[in-house]
Amino acid sequence: MTRVERLRELDLLRFLAALAVVLYHFTGFGGPGPWPRYARNVFPELEWATRYGYLGVDLFFMVSGFVILMSAWGRGPGSSGSPGSSG
């Protein structure tokens, strides 16, 4: 059996999704968060980019689900593919 190459673009997409969520928590949401004033007032130039960072969670899980689906593609319900299994 040949090993399928890793799709680095999907790794990059998951990284960007996680980064968007982190930046959203620091700058994008409406509360003051860790800053003395509202983050949108402290970082007005970043607000446009981080406003929708919460959507990174959905993107991260969609890409992860796709990766899981692709790794299980072509296997039957009884074959786990783990070392030591007979299937």
PDB file of C-alpha atoms in Angstrom:
ATOM      1  CA  MET A   1       0.000   0.000   0.000  1.00  0.00           C
ATOM      2  CA  THR A   2       1.392   3.441  -0.889  1.00  0.00           C
ATOM      3  CA  ARG A   3       1.313   6.249   1.618  1.00  0.00           C
ATOM      4  CA  VAL A   4      -0.641   9.304   0.467  1.00  0.00           C
ATOM      5  CA  GLU A   5       1.308  12.542   0.664  1.00  0.00           C
ATOM      6  CA  ARG A   6       0.280  15.095   3.223  1.00  0.00           C
ATOM      7  CA  LEU A   7      -1.640  18.073   1.835  1.00  0.00           C
ATOM      8  CA  ARG A   8       0.352  20.999   3.163  1.00  0.00           C
ATOM      9  CA  GLU A   9      -2.266  23.452   1.958  1.00  0.00           C
ATOM     10  CA  LEU A  10      -4.739  21.939   4.416  1.00  0.00           C
ATOM     11  CA  ASP A  11      -2.216  22.308   7.230  1.00  0.00           C
ATOM     12  CA  LEU A  12      -1.776  25.950   6.256  1.00  0.00           C
ATOM     13  CA  LEU A  13      -5.530  26.472   6.155  1.00  0.00           C
ATOM     14  CA  ARG A  14      -5.940  24.958   9.627  1.00  0.00           C
ATOM     15  CA  PHE A  15      -3.093  27.135  10.927  1.00  0.00           C
ATOM     16  CA  LEU A  16      -4.690  30.278   9.486  1.00  0.00           C
ATOM     17  CA  ALA A  17      -8.051  29.331  10.982  1.00  0.00           C
ATOM     18  CA  ALA A  18      -6.502  28.852  14.434  1.00  0.00           C
ATOM     19  CA  LEU A  19      -4.562  32.113  14.082  1.00  0.00           C
ATOM     20  CA  ALA A  20      -7.762  33.957  13.143  1.00  0.00           C
ATOM     21  CA  VAL A  21      -9.422  32.721  16.335  1.00  0.00           C
ATOM     22  CA  VAL A  22      -6.452  33.768  18.481  1.00  0.00           C
ATOM     23  CA  LEU A  23      -6.358  37.234  16.912  1.00  0.00           C
ATOM     24  CA  TYR A  24     -10.118  37.548  17.313  1.00  0.00           C
ATOM     25  CA  HIS A  25      -9.810  36.915  21.031  1.00  0.00           C
ATOM     26  CA  PHE A  26      -7.206  39.671  21.341  1.00  0.00           C
ATOM     27  CA  THR A  27      -8.568  42.307  18.978  1.00  0.00           C
ATOM     28  CA  GLY A  28     -11.827  41.463  17.244  1.00  0.00           C
ATOM     29  CA  PHE A  29     -14.546  40.962  19.792  1.00  0.00           C
ATOM     30  CA  GLY A  30     -16.600  43.804  21.228  1.00  0.00           C
ATOM     31  CA  GLY A  31     -15.430  43.698  24.844  1.00  0.00           C
ATOM     32  CA  PRO A  32     -12.311  45.206  26.398  1.00  0.00           C
ATOM     33  CA  GLY A  33     -10.629  41.827  26.843  1.00  0.00           C
ATOM     34  CA  PRO A  34      -7.018  42.163  27.986  1.00  0.00           C
ATOM     35  CA  TRP A  35      -6.835  45.830  26.970  1.00  0.00           C
ATOM     36  CA  PRO A  36      -7.833  48.845  29.103  1.00  0.00           C
ATOM     37  CA  ARG A  37     -10.286  50.023  26.429  1.00  0.00           C
ATOM     38  CA  TYR A  38     -12.301  48.234  23.786  1.00  0.00           C
ATOM     39  CA  ALA A  39      -9.981  46.307  21.506  1.00  0.00           C
ATOM     40  CA  ARG A  40     -11.526  47.934  18.437  1.00  0.00           C
ATOM     41  CA  ASN A  41     -10.365  51.312  19.740  1.00  0.00           C
ATOM     42  CA  VAL A  42      -6.899  50.060  20.664  1.00  0.00           C
ATOM     43  CA  PHE A  43      -6.345  48.276  17.314  1.00  0.00           C
ATOM     44  CA  PRO A  44      -8.522  50.057  14.742  1.00  0.00           C
ATOM     45  CA  GLU A  45      -6.330  48.932  11.826  1.00  0.00           C
ATOM     46  CA  LEU A  46      -6.707  45.244  12.752  1.00  0.00           C
ATOM     47  CA  GLU A  47     -10.423  45.298  13.452  1.00  0.00           C
ATOM     48  CA  TRP A  48     -11.419  44.773   9.807  1.00  0.00           C
ATOM     49  CA  ALA A  49      -9.237  41.651   9.576  1.00  0.00           C
ATOM     50  CA  THR A  50     -10.164  40.089  12.907  1.00  0.00           C
ATOM     51  CA  ARG A  51     -13.861  40.932  13.031  1.00  0.00           C
ATOM     52  CA  TYR A  52     -14.877  37.526  11.671  1.00  0.00           C
ATOM     53  CA  GLY A  53     -12.149  35.484  13.340  1.00  0.00           C
ATOM     54  CA  TYR A  54     -14.748  33.441  15.217  1.00  0.00           C
ATOM     55  CA  LEU A  55     -15.522  31.751  11.903  1.00  0.00           C
ATOM     56  CA  GLY A  56     -12.056  30.214  12.093  1.00  0.00           C
ATOM     57  CA  VAL A  57     -13.474  27.638  14.512  1.00  0.00           C
ATOM     58  CA  ASP A  58     -15.934  26.395  11.907  1.00  0.00           C
ATOM     59  CA  LEU A  59     -13.277  26.408   9.200  1.00  0.00           C
ATOM     60  CA  PHE A  60     -10.827  24.513  11.414  1.00  0.00           C
ATOM     61  CA  PHE A  61     -13.332  21.754  12.160  1.00  0.00           C
ATOM     62  CA  MET A  62     -14.505  21.507   8.553  1.00  0.00           C
ATOM     63  CA  VAL A  63     -10.926  21.050   7.322  1.00  0.00           C
ATOM     64  CA  SER A  64     -10.180  18.582  10.137  1.00  0.00           C
ATOM     65  CA  GLY A  65     -13.281  16.582   9.232  1.00  0.00           C
ATOM     66  CA  PHE A  66     -12.167  16.521   5.610  1.00  0.00           C
ATOM     67  CA  VAL A  67      -8.728  15.247   6.663  1.00  0.00           C
ATOM     68  CA  ILE A  68     -10.318  12.497   8.768  1.00  0.00           C
ATOM     69  CA  LEU A  69     -12.614  11.540   5.897  1.00  0.00           C
ATOM     70  CA  MET A  70      -9.720  11.379   3.443  1.00  0.00           C
ATOM     71  CA  SER A  71      -7.657   9.239   5.822  1.00  0.00           C
ATOM     72  CA  ALA A  72     -10.545   6.783   6.189  1.00  0.00           C
ATOM     73  CA  TRP A  73     -11.435   6.756   2.477  1.00  0.00           C
ATOM     74  CA  GLY A  74     -11.627   3.246   1.050  1.00  0.00           C
ATOM     75  CA  ARG A  75     -11.558   1.446   4.386  1.00  0.00           C
ATOM     76  CA  GLY A  76     -14.371  -0.780   5.492  1.00  0.00           C
ATOM     77  CA  PRO A  77     -16.168  -0.389   8.812  1.00  0.00           C
ATOM     78  CA  GLY A  78     -14.095  -3.193  10.395  1.00  0.00           C
ATOM     79  CA  SER A  79     -10.643  -1.978   9.361  1.00  0.00           C
ATOM     80  CA  SER A  80      -9.207   0.552  11.733  1.00  0.00           C
ATOM     81  CA  GLY A  81      -5.834   0.810  10.029  1.00  0.00           C
ATOM     82  CA  SER A  82      -4.000   0.913  13.326  1.00  0.00           C
ATOM     83  CA  PRO A  83      -0.792  -1.089  13.752  1.00  0.00           C
ATOM     84  CA  GLY A  84      -1.388  -4.643  14.830  1.00  0.00           C
ATOM     85  CA  SER A  85      -4.929  -4.827  13.513  1.00  0.00           C
ATOM     86  CA  SER A  86      -5.917  -7.469  11.022  1.00  0.00           C
ATOM     87  CA  GLY A  87      -7.802  -5.612   8.366  1.00  0.00           C
TER      88      GLY A  87
END
